[in-house]
Structure formats: C-alpha cells, structure tokens
C-alpha cells in the first residue's frame, strides 16, 4: 500500500477543528486530529508546508519510521505545533492500519485490557449552590466522577465558568483575547469550603476532581492539597505550571492529595522527571498533542513502572478523532486511570460520527475497525474556520499571569 495524498481541513462545526485525512492507492484512508486551540492555522501550515510532502509515496504501515522521520528529521524538536502535526499523521496511520487489517486500533496496541473506561465530566457553577446543582445533574446522567469548579467570591470571571450559564467555551471568537483577573489567596481560602459542601451533599462514593489551571506556586499548591485531604479528591489537576518539574517535589512533600498534570505537555521529556521521581499520580497528556499513539504508548509504559496512571486531556477543543485515539489507548494499556469527557455538541458529533458511546459512567470504544470515527467533509465545509483566542489573565494590579 502507498500513501497517495493527504489533506488538511480547517472548519468550525461547533468550534474550530483541524482534521487530517491520509489517502492510499487502495482506497483506504486514515483520519487524524491536528487541532491546537487558538493556534489552529500554525499546525495546518506545519502539516501542509513541511510534513505532508515527505509522506506521499510511503508505505502507511511503517508507522514507527514515519514518526521518527517527522520528529528527528526536522532537526527542530518538540513544541506543541510540531508535535500536534506529527501526532495527527501518527493517529491517521494507526486508523488506516486498523481499517486495512479490519480490526479496532486497540487490538494493534496490545488488545483489550478492560470493558469500559471510567470518565469524569465537569460541573461548573457561578457559586457553591449552582455547582452542587450541576453535580446533581451530571450524576443523574450516570457520571461517577465529576470535576467541580465554582466562581470565587470577589473574582469577576474565573476559568471554566461561563458568565451566561452556557456550556464552557474558552476560545472566544472575534477580536483579541479576553482579559480575566486572578487572586490566588481568594481562591485558596474558598476552595476547601466548596469541597466540604459538595462532600457533605454527595457522600463518599462520588469521585471528585478539581483543576487549578496552572495558577499556583508549589507552596500554595501544597497548602491546597493539604486543605483538600479530608474530602479525598480523585485528583488535583494542574496546580502549578510544570515547566519546572522539580517544583512538584515541594507539593509532594506536603500532601497526599493525588496530583495530575500534563495537558500542555507534548513529549516524554516534559514528564520524565515527574514520572521517574513519582512526583505525580496521573499523566494527563492527550494523544494528539503528545505526538500520537506511538509516543503515548511509550509514555504510558514508562509511567506504569512508577505507579503513574493515565488521565488523557479530553476537552472539547480536541475533536472526536483525538478522543477516540485516547479511548483506544486507554482500552489497551494496563495503567489507564480515567478519561476526561466534556461531551462534544450535536453538530460536532454529526460532522465526526463515531462508534464510541457513553453508558453508566463509562465510555466504550466500540468495535469498528480503525479508530471508529468518520469525518463528513461536505457538512464540515458549511462551517468555515473563525479565528478564536483563549483568554489571558492578570492580577488585580495589572500583572500578566498564567491563564
Ligand atoms: C481541561 C483543560 C481545558 C483547557 C483547554 C484549553 O482540563 O479540560 O484545562 O479546559 O483549558 O483545553 O484549550
Ligand atoms: Mg485542565
């Protein structure tokens, strides 16, 4: 089999997505997700201008070598744009190979290790009462693990909480990035109160998670982890920006609250120290931003040696193709932890019809060959790309801060 062509589609069915389709001389095609929220066109250009010309004519079964060619062959290594582009090709090749061999991708990755994948969803409220209402609503749908985020008294706008009660939508279309404000001490004083109320309301069995979105220092994160211990969270996510991996040692020394990080990571080198020093409990890299299934399988294998489990980032700014790839990986590996499930909207699901489905708190990958996701190009064409930015964040005195 030979790769004959590869095309990149940039559309906005519900939100912006970059989709890669790789064609072969045998009529089989593979799909990859190249979406990088707020930076979509840079990945599209990296693919069309630089990577795709090098794969035309190649045997699509040579996945490892094509991955190495993209990674080592550029001389310039790592980074979210590069790795998302390499990841889209890699995932499309696994999809293609699964279709060619008429088997789901998880069978190529080692075979089924579990029946379904435990997922967590989001409950975001403007205050504690509304967050509790949202948790009730998500529990009703069958979720057994729920991430709780709430507005903080004294802060006008906060990560994860939309002002108008709409589903969470972080990338804003039109104009320049929106500006938000932040105050770590208000947040740190408030969060244990939220946790206590939610635990009292729902009892011990519901898994609770929370995302600090990279806003704390290590010692602040240590304080937060400690203050949440009585409420036994499943994990505390992205407390500190993780460029400084050894920063996690400080957090670890002070708290038994499980730690998760990794949604902005793109190679094994972003988490090598975190894993080998057992500084985290869950690695949250997602397949498309992490360079594809080829490296993610290796990262999961390294993590397994150190009692670290996976918890792939599954926000709706990655397409159903990426979510499916995460589900195939999670189905095959032994050290799967949990999968984020924000739920794409109906239009996105129509453009990307998929075999995976939610039932009773678990996502099931389905048995379709390849990834089990298709892409309706005709429908997607009706929704052209619109530039959108993630917000930026400032402290009360105007200092630029992490969003
Ligand atoms: C999550 C993430 C997202 C990111 C988003 C950025 O835990 O799902 O933090 O909400 O903010 O993916 O594009
Ligand atoms: Mg997060």
mmCIF file of C-alpha atoms and ligand atoms in Angstrom:
data_model
loop_
_atom_site.group_PDB
_atom_site.id
_atom_site.type_symbol
_atom_site.label_atom_id
_atom_site.label_comp_id
_atom_site.label_asym_id
_atom_site.label_seq_id
_atom_site.Cartn_x
_atom_site.Cartn_y
_atom_site.Cartn_z
ATOM 1 C CA UNK A 1 0.000 0.000 0.000
ATOM 2 C CA UNK A 2 1.172 3.556 -0.736
ATOM 3 C CA UNK A 3 0.138 6.964 0.567
ATOM 4 C CA UNK A 4 -1.143 8.883 -2.459
ATOM 5 C CA UNK A 5 -2.372 12.135 -0.934
ATOM 6 C CA UNK A 6 -3.027 13.935 2.350
ATOM 7 C CA UNK A 7 -5.327 16.868 3.014
ATOM 8 C CA UNK A 8 -5.884 19.231 5.922
ATOM 9 C CA UNK A 9 -9.384 20.554 6.664
ATOM 10 C CA UNK A 10 -9.891 23.567 8.925
ATOM 11 C CA UNK A 11 -13.542 24.004 9.889
ATOM 12 C CA UNK A 12 -15.712 25.200 12.706
ATOM 13 C CA UNK A 13 -18.617 22.783 13.272
ATOM 14 C CA UNK A 14 -19.455 23.974 16.783
ATOM 15 C CA UNK A 15 -15.860 25.111 17.312
ATOM 16 C CA UNK A 16 -12.615 25.130 15.310
ATOM 17 C CA UNK A 17 -11.084 21.782 14.359
ATOM 18 C CA UNK A 18 -8.142 20.847 12.150
ATOM 19 C CA UNK A 19 -8.590 17.430 10.564
ATOM 20 C CA UNK A 20 -6.039 15.434 8.585
ATOM 21 C CA UNK A 21 -7.044 12.819 6.025
ATOM 22 C CA UNK A 22 -4.414 10.491 4.536
ATOM 23 C CA UNK A 23 -5.366 8.662 1.317
ATOM 24 C CA UNK A 24 -3.899 5.461 -0.161
ATOM 25 C CA UNK A 25 -3.800 3.688 -3.509
ATOM 26 C CA UNK A 26 -6.092 1.001 -2.039
ATOM 27 C CA UNK A 27 -8.894 3.451 -1.309
ATOM 28 C CA UNK A 28 -8.496 3.199 2.476
ATOM 29 C CA UNK A 29 -7.998 6.483 4.328
ATOM 30 C CA UNK A 30 -6.921 7.423 7.836
ATOM 31 C CA UNK A 31 -8.005 10.378 9.996
ATOM 32 C CA UNK A 32 -6.007 12.444 12.479
ATOM 33 C CA UNK A 33 -6.846 15.423 14.702
ATOM 34 C CA UNK A 34 -4.436 18.371 14.411
ATOM 35 C CA UNK A 35 -6.409 20.882 16.494
ATOM 36 C CA UNK A 36 -4.437 23.181 18.803
ATOM 37 C CA UNK A 37 -6.912 25.547 20.436
ATOM 38 C CA UNK A 38 -6.353 29.176 19.396
ATOM 39 C CA UNK A 39 -3.327 28.247 17.227
ATOM 40 C CA UNK A 40 -5.072 26.117 14.595
ATOM 41 C CA UNK A 41 -3.526 27.546 11.429
ATOM 42 C CA UNK A 42 0.052 27.093 12.607
ATOM 43 C CA UNK A 43 -0.421 23.303 12.826
ATOM 44 C CA UNK A 44 -2.281 23.245 9.497
ATOM 45 C CA UNK A 45 0.658 25.063 7.850
ATOM 46 C CA UNK A 46 3.263 22.839 9.521
ATOM 47 C CA UNK A 47 1.489 19.848 8.046
ATOM 48 C CA UNK A 48 0.818 21.123 4.530
ATOM 49 C CA UNK A 49 4.062 23.042 4.053
ATOM 50 C CA UNK A 50 6.530 20.734 5.744
ATOM 51 C CA UNK A 51 5.414 17.256 6.803
ATOM 52 C CA UNK A 52 2.871 16.007 4.284
ATOM 53 C CA UNK A 53 5.108 16.304 1.176
ATOM 54 C CA UNK A 54 7.514 13.854 2.880
ATOM 55 C CA UNK A 55 4.941 11.089 3.396
ATOM 56 C CA UNK A 56 3.486 10.890 -0.112
ATOM 57 C CA UNK A 57 4.569 7.603 -1.716
ATOM 58 C CA UNK A 58 5.424 5.955 1.606
ATOM 59 C CA UNK A 59 4.069 2.672 2.943
ATOM 60 C CA UNK A 60 1.490 3.730 5.587
ATOM 61 C CA UNK A 61 2.232 0.598 7.652
ATOM 62 C CA UNK A 62 5.694 1.968 8.575
ATOM 63 C CA UNK A 63 4.290 3.973 11.473
ATOM 64 C CA UNK A 64 7.351 3.993 13.743
ATOM 65 C CA UNK A 65 9.725 5.067 10.979
ATOM 66 C CA UNK A 66 7.361 7.789 9.720
ATOM 67 C CA UNK A 67 7.064 9.068 13.308
ATOM 68 C CA UNK A 68 10.856 9.178 13.715
ATOM 69 C CA UNK A 69 11.166 10.907 10.334
ATOM 70 C CA UNK A 70 8.787 13.651 11.478
ATOM 71 C CA UNK A 71 10.446 14.012 14.877
ATOM 72 C CA UNK A 72 14.171 13.578 14.190
ATOM 73 C CA UNK A 73 14.023 14.519 10.537
ATOM 74 C CA UNK A 74 13.124 18.151 11.186
ATOM 75 C CA UNK A 75 16.225 18.790 13.317
ATOM 76 C CA UNK A 76 13.957 21.177 15.342
ATOM 77 C CA UNK A 77 12.332 19.087 18.037
ATOM 78 C CA UNK A 78 9.363 19.248 20.412
ATOM 79 C CA UNK A 79 6.814 22.020 20.921
ATOM 80 C CA UNK A 80 3.012 21.916 20.651
ATOM 81 C CA UNK A 81 2.774 22.897 16.969
ATOM 82 C CA UNK A 82 5.336 20.359 15.789
ATOM 83 C CA UNK A 83 4.074 17.556 17.995
ATOM 84 C CA UNK A 84 0.384 18.124 17.175
ATOM 85 C CA UNK A 85 1.255 17.899 13.478
ATOM 86 C CA UNK A 86 3.315 14.726 13.957
ATOM 87 C CA UNK A 87 0.536 13.382 16.200
ATOM 88 C CA UNK A 88 -2.135 13.918 13.543
ATOM 89 C CA UNK A 89 -0.135 11.891 10.996
ATOM 90 C CA UNK A 90 0.588 9.160 13.527
ATOM 91 C CA UNK A 91 -3.050 8.770 14.595
ATOM 92 C CA UNK A 92 -4.209 8.769 10.961
ATOM 93 C CA UNK A 93 -1.743 5.946 10.208
ATOM 94 C CA UNK A 94 -2.983 3.820 13.139
ATOM 95 C CA UNK A 95 -6.563 4.424 11.957
ATOM 96 C CA UNK A 96 -5.592 3.415 8.442
ATOM 97 C CA UNK A 97 -3.765 0.277 9.577
ATOM 98 C CA UNK A 98 -6.731 -0.785 11.714
ATOM 99 C CA UNK A 99 -9.070 -0.359 8.739
ATOM 100 C CA UNK A 100 -6.689 -2.221 6.428
ATOM 101 C CA UNK A 101 -6.482 -5.147 8.878
ATOM 102 C CA UNK A 102 -10.179 -4.864 9.730
ATOM 103 C CA UNK A 103 -9.618 -4.518 13.475
ATOM 104 C CA UNK A 104 -10.024 -1.775 16.099
ATOM 105 C CA UNK A 105 -6.831 0.151 16.899
ATOM 106 C CA UNK A 106 -6.792 -1.156 20.487
ATOM 107 C CA UNK A 107 -6.042 -4.619 19.080
ATOM 108 C CA UNK A 108 -2.912 -3.238 17.421
ATOM 109 C CA UNK A 109 -1.844 -1.673 20.736
ATOM 110 C CA UNK A 110 -1.950 -4.915 22.712
ATOM 111 C CA UNK A 111 -5.626 -5.788 22.878
ATOM 112 C CA UNK A 112 -8.458 -5.102 25.281
ATOM 113 C CA UNK A 113 -7.488 -4.667 28.950
ATOM 114 C CA UNK A 114 -10.898 -3.585 30.272
ATOM 115 C CA UNK A 115 -14.552 -3.373 29.290
ATOM 116 C CA UNK A 116 -15.153 0.345 29.589
ATOM 117 C CA UNK A 117 -13.216 3.456 30.545
ATOM 118 C CA UNK A 118 -14.164 5.395 33.672
ATOM 119 C CA UNK A 119 -14.734 9.026 32.695
ATOM 120 C CA UNK A 120 -15.133 12.308 34.534
ATOM 121 C CA UNK A 121 -17.213 15.209 33.418
ATOM 122 C CA UNK A 122 -17.478 18.845 34.539
ATOM 123 C CA UNK A 123 -19.812 20.612 36.951
ATOM 124 C CA UNK A 124 -19.201 24.365 36.732
ATOM 125 C CA UNK A 125 -21.285 26.793 38.789
ATOM 126 C CA UNK A 126 -21.166 30.521 39.475
ATOM 127 C CA UNK A 127 -21.252 29.719 43.220
ATOM 128 C CA UNK A 128 -21.358 26.712 45.560
ATOM 129 C CA UNK A 129 -25.133 26.251 45.283
ATOM 130 C CA UNK A 130 -25.061 26.239 41.490
ATOM 131 C CA UNK A 131 -22.070 23.876 41.422
ATOM 132 C CA UNK A 132 -23.985 21.444 43.648
ATOM 133 C CA UNK A 133 -26.978 21.661 41.271
ATOM 134 C CA UNK A 134 -24.700 20.893 38.340
ATOM 135 C CA UNK A 135 -23.162 17.912 40.150
ATOM 136 C CA UNK A 136 -26.682 16.555 40.740
ATOM 137 C CA UNK A 137 -27.482 16.974 37.039
ATOM 138 C CA UNK A 138 -24.301 15.188 35.895
ATOM 139 C CA UNK A 139 -24.783 12.393 38.404
ATOM 140 C CA UNK A 140 -28.278 11.886 37.009
ATOM 141 C CA UNK A 141 -26.710 11.287 33.597
ATOM 142 C CA UNK A 142 -24.716 8.426 35.110
ATOM 143 C CA UNK A 143 -21.314 10.007 35.795
ATOM 144 C CA UNK A 144 -19.391 8.542 38.736
ATOM 145 C CA UNK A 145 -16.553 11.068 38.646
ATOM 146 C CA UNK A 146 -17.130 14.823 38.421
ATOM 147 C CA UNK A 147 -14.763 17.768 38.228
ATOM 148 C CA UNK A 148 -16.051 20.647 40.345
ATOM 149 C CA UNK A 149 -15.266 24.275 39.508
ATOM 150 C CA UNK A 150 -17.001 27.283 41.015
ATOM 151 C CA UNK A 151 -16.930 31.046 40.805
ATOM 152 C CA UNK A 152 -14.871 32.529 43.661
ATOM 153 C CA UNK A 153 -16.355 35.404 45.711
ATOM 154 C CA UNK A 154 -14.571 38.628 44.782
ATOM 155 C CA UNK A 155 -13.357 37.386 41.380
ATOM 156 C CA UNK A 156 -15.431 38.504 38.465
ATOM 157 C CA UNK A 157 -14.559 35.806 35.953
ATOM 158 C CA UNK A 158 -12.799 32.545 36.523
ATOM 159 C CA UNK A 159 -11.530 29.600 34.463
ATOM 160 C CA UNK A 160 -14.234 27.139 33.490
ATOM 161 C CA UNK A 161 -17.284 29.196 34.468
ATOM 162 C CA UNK A 162 -19.143 30.908 31.656
ATOM 163 C CA UNK A 163 -20.835 34.137 32.675
ATOM 164 C CA UNK A 164 -24.062 33.483 30.796
ATOM 165 C CA UNK A 165 -24.529 29.928 32.047
ATOM 166 C CA UNK A 166 -23.618 28.464 28.631
ATOM 167 C CA UNK A 167 -21.569 25.314 28.233
ATOM 168 C CA UNK A 168 -17.955 26.122 28.932
ATOM 169 C CA UNK A 169 -16.306 27.691 25.846
ATOM 170 C CA UNK A 170 -12.827 29.003 26.466
ATOM 171 C CA UNK A 171 -11.784 30.176 22.989
ATOM 172 C CA UNK A 172 -13.561 33.407 22.143
ATOM 173 C CA UNK A 173 -14.307 34.267 18.524
ATOM 174 C CA UNK A 174 -13.708 37.752 17.153
ATOM 175 C CA UNK A 175 -11.298 40.376 18.460
ATOM 176 C CA UNK A 176 -8.288 39.941 20.659
ATOM 177 C CA UNK A 177 -8.023 37.671 23.726
ATOM 178 C CA UNK A 178 -10.469 38.447 26.533
ATOM 179 C CA UNK A 179 -8.864 39.550 29.812
ATOM 180 C CA UNK A 180 -9.646 37.943 33.159
ATOM 181 C CA UNK A 181 -8.381 38.680 36.671
ATOM 182 C CA UNK A 182 -6.993 36.406 39.327
ATOM 183 C CA UNK A 183 -6.244 36.332 43.046
ATOM 184 C CA UNK A 184 -4.669 33.160 44.470
ATOM 185 C CA UNK A 185 -5.424 33.965 48.108
ATOM 186 C CA UNK A 186 -9.167 34.412 47.475
ATOM 187 C CA UNK A 187 -9.150 31.101 45.595
ATOM 188 C CA UNK A 188 -7.185 29.232 48.272
ATOM 189 C CA UNK A 189 -9.488 30.461 51.027
ATOM 190 C CA UNK A 190 -12.586 29.472 49.093
ATOM 191 C CA UNK A 191 -11.856 26.061 47.646
ATOM 192 C CA UNK A 192 -11.973 23.934 50.842
ATOM 193 C CA UNK A 193 -15.447 25.430 51.535
ATOM 194 C CA UNK A 194 -16.655 24.253 48.144
ATOM 195 C CA UNK A 195 -15.122 20.811 48.690
ATOM 196 C CA UNK A 196 -16.714 20.418 52.113
ATOM 197 C CA UNK A 197 -20.224 21.351 50.912
ATOM 198 C CA UNK A 198 -20.009 19.032 47.926
ATOM 199 C CA UNK A 199 -18.726 16.096 50.009
ATOM 200 C CA UNK A 200 -21.462 16.561 52.614
ATOM 201 C CA UNK A 201 -24.101 16.699 49.871
ATOM 202 C CA UNK A 202 -22.926 13.648 47.902
ATOM 203 C CA UNK A 203 -21.233 11.375 50.437
ATOM 204 C CA UNK A 204 -18.033 9.427 49.958
ATOM 205 C CA UNK A 205 -18.586 7.385 46.814
ATOM 206 C CA UNK A 206 -18.657 10.052 44.109
ATOM 207 C CA UNK A 207 -15.172 10.760 42.718
ATOM 208 C CA UNK A 208 -14.379 14.477 42.862
ATOM 209 C CA UNK A 209 -11.738 16.239 40.784
ATOM 210 C CA UNK A 210 -10.615 19.840 40.501
ATOM 211 C CA UNK A 211 -8.478 21.859 38.056
ATOM 212 C CA UNK A 212 -6.312 24.786 39.298
ATOM 213 C CA UNK A 213 -5.286 25.558 35.701
ATOM 214 C CA UNK A 214 -1.597 26.194 36.407
ATOM 215 C CA UNK A 215 -2.129 29.209 38.682
ATOM 216 C CA UNK A 216 -0.376 28.397 41.932
ATOM 217 C CA UNK A 217 3.179 28.299 43.235
ATOM 218 C CA UNK A 218 4.414 24.969 44.638
ATOM 219 C CA UNK A 219 3.917 26.012 48.272
ATOM 220 C CA UNK A 220 0.413 27.325 47.519
ATOM 221 C CA UNK A 221 -0.376 24.056 45.767
ATOM 222 C CA UNK A 222 0.916 22.170 48.816
ATOM 223 C CA UNK A 223 -1.449 24.167 51.036
ATOM 224 C CA UNK A 224 -4.364 23.478 48.699
ATOM 225 C CA UNK A 225 -3.631 19.753 48.527
ATOM 226 C CA UNK A 226 -3.428 19.578 52.319
ATOM 227 C CA UNK A 227 -6.652 21.502 52.813
ATOM 228 C CA UNK A 228 -8.477 19.132 50.448
ATOM 229 C CA UNK A 229 -7.283 15.921 52.120
ATOM 230 C CA UNK A 230 -10.408 15.440 54.290
ATOM 231 C CA UNK A 231 -12.519 15.385 51.088
ATOM 232 C CA UNK A 232 -10.354 12.709 49.381
ATOM 233 C CA UNK A 233 -10.258 14.040 45.835
ATOM 234 C CA UNK A 234 -9.568 11.667 42.946
ATOM 235 C CA UNK A 235 -7.036 14.254 41.805
ATOM 236 C CA UNK A 236 -5.970 17.852 41.929
ATOM 237 C CA UNK A 237 -5.071 18.962 38.418
ATOM 238 C CA UNK A 238 -2.508 21.397 37.038
ATOM 239 C CA UNK A 239 -1.754 23.199 40.274
ATOM 240 C CA UNK A 240 1.497 24.777 39.062
ATOM 241 C CA UNK A 241 2.891 25.488 35.606
ATOM 242 C CA UNK A 242 5.008 22.402 35.051
ATOM 243 C CA UNK A 243 7.978 23.716 33.085
ATOM 244 C CA UNK A 244 9.774 23.391 36.431
ATOM 245 C CA UNK A 245 9.269 19.692 37.045
ATOM 246 C CA UNK A 246 11.135 19.620 40.366
ATOM 247 C CA UNK A 247 8.593 22.135 41.732
ATOM 248 C CA UNK A 248 6.330 19.142 42.270
ATOM 249 C CA UNK A 249 8.689 17.796 44.928
ATOM 250 C CA UNK A 250 7.578 20.568 47.270
ATOM 251 C CA UNK A 251 3.907 19.771 46.713
ATOM 252 C CA UNK A 252 4.521 16.065 47.146
ATOM 253 C CA UNK A 253 6.343 16.514 50.446
ATOM 254 C CA UNK A 254 3.276 18.140 51.975
ATOM 255 C CA UNK A 255 0.176 16.392 50.748
ATOM 256 C CA UNK A 256 -1.393 13.017 49.995
ATOM 257 C CA UNK A 257 -3.943 14.516 47.591
ATOM 258 C CA UNK A 258 -3.259 12.772 44.249
ATOM 259 C CA UNK A 259 -1.718 15.043 41.618
ATOM 260 C CA UNK A 260 -2.412 15.181 37.892
ATOM 261 C CA UNK A 261 -0.703 17.263 35.229
ATOM 262 C CA UNK A 262 0.170 17.228 31.538
ATOM 263 C CA UNK A 263 -2.453 18.717 29.230
ATOM 264 C CA UNK A 264 0.086 21.173 27.795
ATOM 265 C CA UNK A 265 2.907 18.624 27.559
ATOM 266 C CA UNK A 266 3.944 17.302 24.186
ATOM 267 C CA UNK A 267 6.865 14.904 24.697
ATOM 268 C CA UNK A 268 8.119 12.376 27.203
ATOM 269 C CA UNK A 269 10.776 14.903 28.249
ATOM 270 C CA UNK A 270 8.069 17.149 29.723
ATOM 271 C CA UNK A 271 7.158 14.470 32.261
ATOM 272 C CA UNK A 272 10.174 12.167 32.528
ATOM 273 C CA UNK A 273 11.262 13.541 35.907
ATOM 274 C CA UNK A 274 7.690 13.784 37.193
ATOM 275 C CA UNK A 275 7.227 10.106 36.429
ATOM 276 C CA UNK A 276 10.567 8.629 37.437
ATOM 277 C CA UNK A 277 10.614 10.524 40.755
ATOM 278 C CA UNK A 278 6.968 9.583 41.393
ATOM 279 C CA UNK A 279 6.016 13.241 41.784
ATOM 280 C CA UNK A 280 2.607 12.789 40.154
ATOM 281 C CA UNK A 281 -0.134 10.160 40.137
ATOM 282 C CA UNK A 282 -1.737 10.815 36.743
ATOM 283 C CA UNK A 283 -0.200 11.913 33.468
ATOM 284 C CA UNK A 284 -2.764 13.975 31.534
ATOM 285 C CA UNK A 285 -1.164 14.309 28.101
ATOM 286 C CA UNK A 286 -3.592 13.776 25.270
ATOM 287 C CA UNK A 287 -2.811 11.701 22.204
ATOM 288 C CA UNK A 288 -2.992 14.399 19.530
ATOM 289 C CA UNK A 289 -0.850 16.986 21.382
ATOM 290 C CA UNK A 290 1.514 14.304 22.644
ATOM 291 C CA UNK A 291 2.706 13.339 19.164
ATOM 292 C CA UNK A 292 0.275 10.473 18.565
ATOM 293 C CA UNK A 293 -0.267 6.933 19.760
ATOM 294 C CA UNK A 294 3.310 5.841 19.011
ATOM 295 C CA UNK A 295 4.945 8.013 21.722
ATOM 296 C CA UNK A 296 1.943 7.897 24.072
ATOM 297 C CA UNK A 297 2.224 4.121 24.284
ATOM 298 C CA UNK A 298 5.872 4.562 25.325
ATOM 299 C CA UNK A 299 4.985 7.242 27.891
ATOM 300 C CA UNK A 300 2.278 5.003 29.362
ATOM 301 C CA UNK A 301 4.804 2.154 29.580
ATOM 302 C CA UNK A 302 7.310 4.362 31.435
ATOM 303 C CA UNK A 303 4.533 5.600 33.738
ATOM 304 C CA UNK A 304 3.449 2.032 34.507
ATOM 305 C CA UNK A 305 6.871 1.315 36.040
ATOM 306 C CA UNK A 306 6.380 4.167 38.533
ATOM 307 C CA UNK A 307 2.731 3.672 39.593
ATOM 308 C CA UNK A 308 1.588 6.595 37.444
ATOM 309 C CA UNK A 309 -1.694 6.176 35.563
ATOM 310 C CA UNK A 310 -3.089 7.974 32.545
ATOM 311 C CA UNK A 311 -5.852 10.578 32.523
ATOM 312 C CA UNK A 312 -5.870 11.929 28.965
ATOM 313 C CA UNK A 313 -6.979 15.521 28.478
ATOM 314 C CA UNK A 314 -10.365 15.280 26.777
ATOM 315 C CA UNK A 315 -11.649 18.838 26.477
ATOM 316 C CA UNK A 316 -13.939 19.595 23.541
ATOM 317 C CA UNK A 317 -11.204 21.567 21.808
ATOM 318 C CA UNK A 318 -9.818 18.246 20.586
ATOM 319 C CA UNK A 319 -12.044 16.538 18.017
ATOM 320 C CA UNK A 320 -13.767 13.148 18.414
ATOM 321 C CA UNK A 321 -10.802 11.695 16.471
ATOM 322 C CA UNK A 322 -8.473 12.541 19.350
ATOM 323 C CA UNK A 323 -10.973 11.323 21.942
ATOM 324 C CA UNK A 324 -11.289 8.010 20.090
ATOM 325 C CA UNK A 325 -7.487 7.660 19.969
ATOM 326 C CA UNK A 326 -7.374 8.227 23.757
ATOM 327 C CA UNK A 327 -10.055 5.573 24.216
ATOM 328 C CA UNK A 328 -8.167 3.001 22.152
ATOM 329 C CA UNK A 329 -5.009 3.685 24.148
ATOM 330 C CA UNK A 330 -6.932 3.537 27.437
ATOM 331 C CA UNK A 331 -8.601 0.282 26.414
ATOM 332 C CA UNK A 332 -5.267 -1.364 25.637
ATOM 333 C CA UNK A 333 -2.897 -0.306 28.428
ATOM 334 C CA UNK A 334 -2.897 -1.688 31.964
ATOM 335 C CA UNK A 335 -2.273 1.641 33.766
ATOM 336 C CA UNK A 336 -5.303 3.532 32.493
ATOM 337 C CA UNK A 337 -6.593 5.893 35.195
ATOM 338 C CA UNK A 338 -9.555 7.938 33.998
ATOM 339 C CA UNK A 339 -10.616 9.810 30.837
ATOM 340 C CA UNK A 340 -11.958 13.370 30.707
ATOM 341 C CA UNK A 341 -15.329 13.593 28.944
ATOM 342 C CA UNK A 342 -16.693 17.071 28.290
ATOM 343 C CA UNK A 343 -19.112 15.917 25.549
ATOM 344 C CA UNK A 344 -18.954 17.471 22.097
ATOM 345 C CA UNK A 345 -22.062 19.288 20.922
ATOM 346 C CA UNK A 346 -24.541 17.724 18.488
ATOM 347 C CA UNK A 347 -23.093 19.470 15.425
ATOM 348 C CA UNK A 348 -19.556 18.296 16.181
ATOM 349 C CA UNK A 349 -20.848 14.750 16.675
ATOM 350 C CA UNK A 350 -22.686 14.944 13.324
ATOM 351 C CA UNK A 351 -19.539 16.010 11.485
ATOM 352 C CA UNK A 352 -17.493 13.310 13.252
ATOM 353 C CA UNK A 353 -19.820 10.284 13.551
ATOM 354 C CA UNK A 354 -18.253 7.822 15.967
ATOM 355 C CA UNK A 355 -18.530 4.290 17.319
ATOM 356 C CA UNK A 356 -17.641 5.177 20.927
ATOM 357 C CA UNK A 357 -20.508 5.711 23.346
ATOM 358 C CA UNK A 358 -21.189 6.669 26.966
ATOM 359 C CA UNK A 359 -23.029 4.321 29.309
ATOM 360 C CA UNK A 360 -23.345 4.304 33.056
ATOM 361 C CA UNK A 361 -20.276 6.409 33.858
ATOM 362 C CA UNK A 362 -18.033 4.705 31.290
ATOM 363 C CA UNK A 363 -17.016 5.397 27.698
ATOM 364 C CA UNK A 364 -16.898 2.371 25.441
ATOM 365 C CA UNK A 365 -14.658 2.454 22.418
ATOM 366 C CA UNK A 366 -16.829 0.261 20.164
ATOM 367 C CA UNK A 367 -15.658 -2.449 17.783
ATOM 368 C CA UNK A 368 -15.396 -0.606 14.464
ATOM 369 C CA UNK A 369 -12.137 -1.121 12.541
ATOM 370 C CA UNK A 370 -9.520 1.610 12.969
ATOM 371 C CA UNK A 371 -10.481 4.399 15.366
ATOM 372 C CA UNK A 372 -14.181 4.105 14.576
ATOM 373 C CA UNK A 373 -14.613 7.799 13.738
ATOM 374 C CA UNK A 374 -15.503 9.288 10.356
ATOM 375 C CA UNK A 375 -15.414 12.836 9.019
ATOM 376 C CA UNK A 376 -18.265 14.374 6.985
ATOM 377 C CA UNK A 377 -16.328 16.768 4.753
ATOM 378 C CA UNK A 378 -19.398 18.110 2.989
ATOM 379 C CA UNK A 379 -21.086 19.061 6.232
ATOM 380 C CA UNK A 380 -17.857 20.461 7.687
ATOM 381 C CA UNK A 381 -17.439 22.742 4.646
ATOM 382 C CA UNK A 382 -20.579 24.618 5.661
ATOM 383 C CA UNK A 383 -18.801 25.836 8.825
ATOM 384 C CA UNK A 384 -15.723 27.878 7.927
ATOM 385 C CA UNK A 385 -12.896 28.489 10.371
ATOM 386 C CA UNK A 386 -13.221 31.557 12.600
ATOM 387 C CA UNK A 387 -10.217 32.947 14.441
ATOM 388 C CA UNK A 388 -10.642 32.453 18.202
ATOM 389 C CA UNK A 389 -8.376 33.188 21.153
ATOM 390 C CA UNK A 390 -8.121 31.733 24.629
ATOM 391 C CA UNK A 391 -8.337 34.424 27.331
ATOM 392 C CA UNK A 392 -5.359 35.982 29.114
ATOM 393 C CA UNK A 393 -5.237 36.551 32.855
ATOM 394 C CA UNK A 394 -3.993 39.452 35.021
ATOM 395 C CA UNK A 395 -3.625 40.084 38.733
ATOM 396 C CA UNK A 396 -5.568 42.963 40.305
ATOM 397 C CA UNK A 397 -2.624 45.346 39.777
ATOM 398 C CA UNK A 398 -2.386 44.506 36.079
ATOM 399 C CA UNK A 399 0.491 41.999 36.218
ATOM 400 C CA UNK A 400 0.174 39.396 33.455
ATOM 401 C CA UNK A 401 -0.464 35.979 34.995
ATOM 402 C CA UNK A 402 -0.994 32.387 33.839
ATOM 403 C CA UNK A 403 -4.426 31.664 32.355
HETATM 404 C C1 LIG B 1 -9.211 20.712 30.859
HETATM 405 C C2 LIG B 1 -8.470 21.891 30.348
HETATM 406 C C3 LIG B 1 -9.183 22.692 29.324
HETATM 407 C C4 LIG B 1 -8.228 23.730 28.714
HETATM 408 C C5 LIG B 1 -8.491 23.847 27.264
HETATM 409 C C6 LIG B 1 -7.565 24.832 26.604
HETATM 410 O O1 LIG B 1 -8.870 20.294 31.939
HETATM 411 O O2 LIG B 1 -10.056 20.194 30.156
HETATM 412 O O3 LIG B 1 -7.897 22.628 31.370
HETATM 413 O O4 LIG B 1 -10.316 23.247 29.869
HETATM 414 O O5 LIG B 1 -8.378 24.964 29.316
HETATM 415 O O6 LIG B 1 -8.371 22.588 26.690
HETATM 416 O O7 LIG B 1 -7.694 24.763 25.222
HETATM 417 MG MG1 LIG B 2 -7.173 21.176 32.801
#
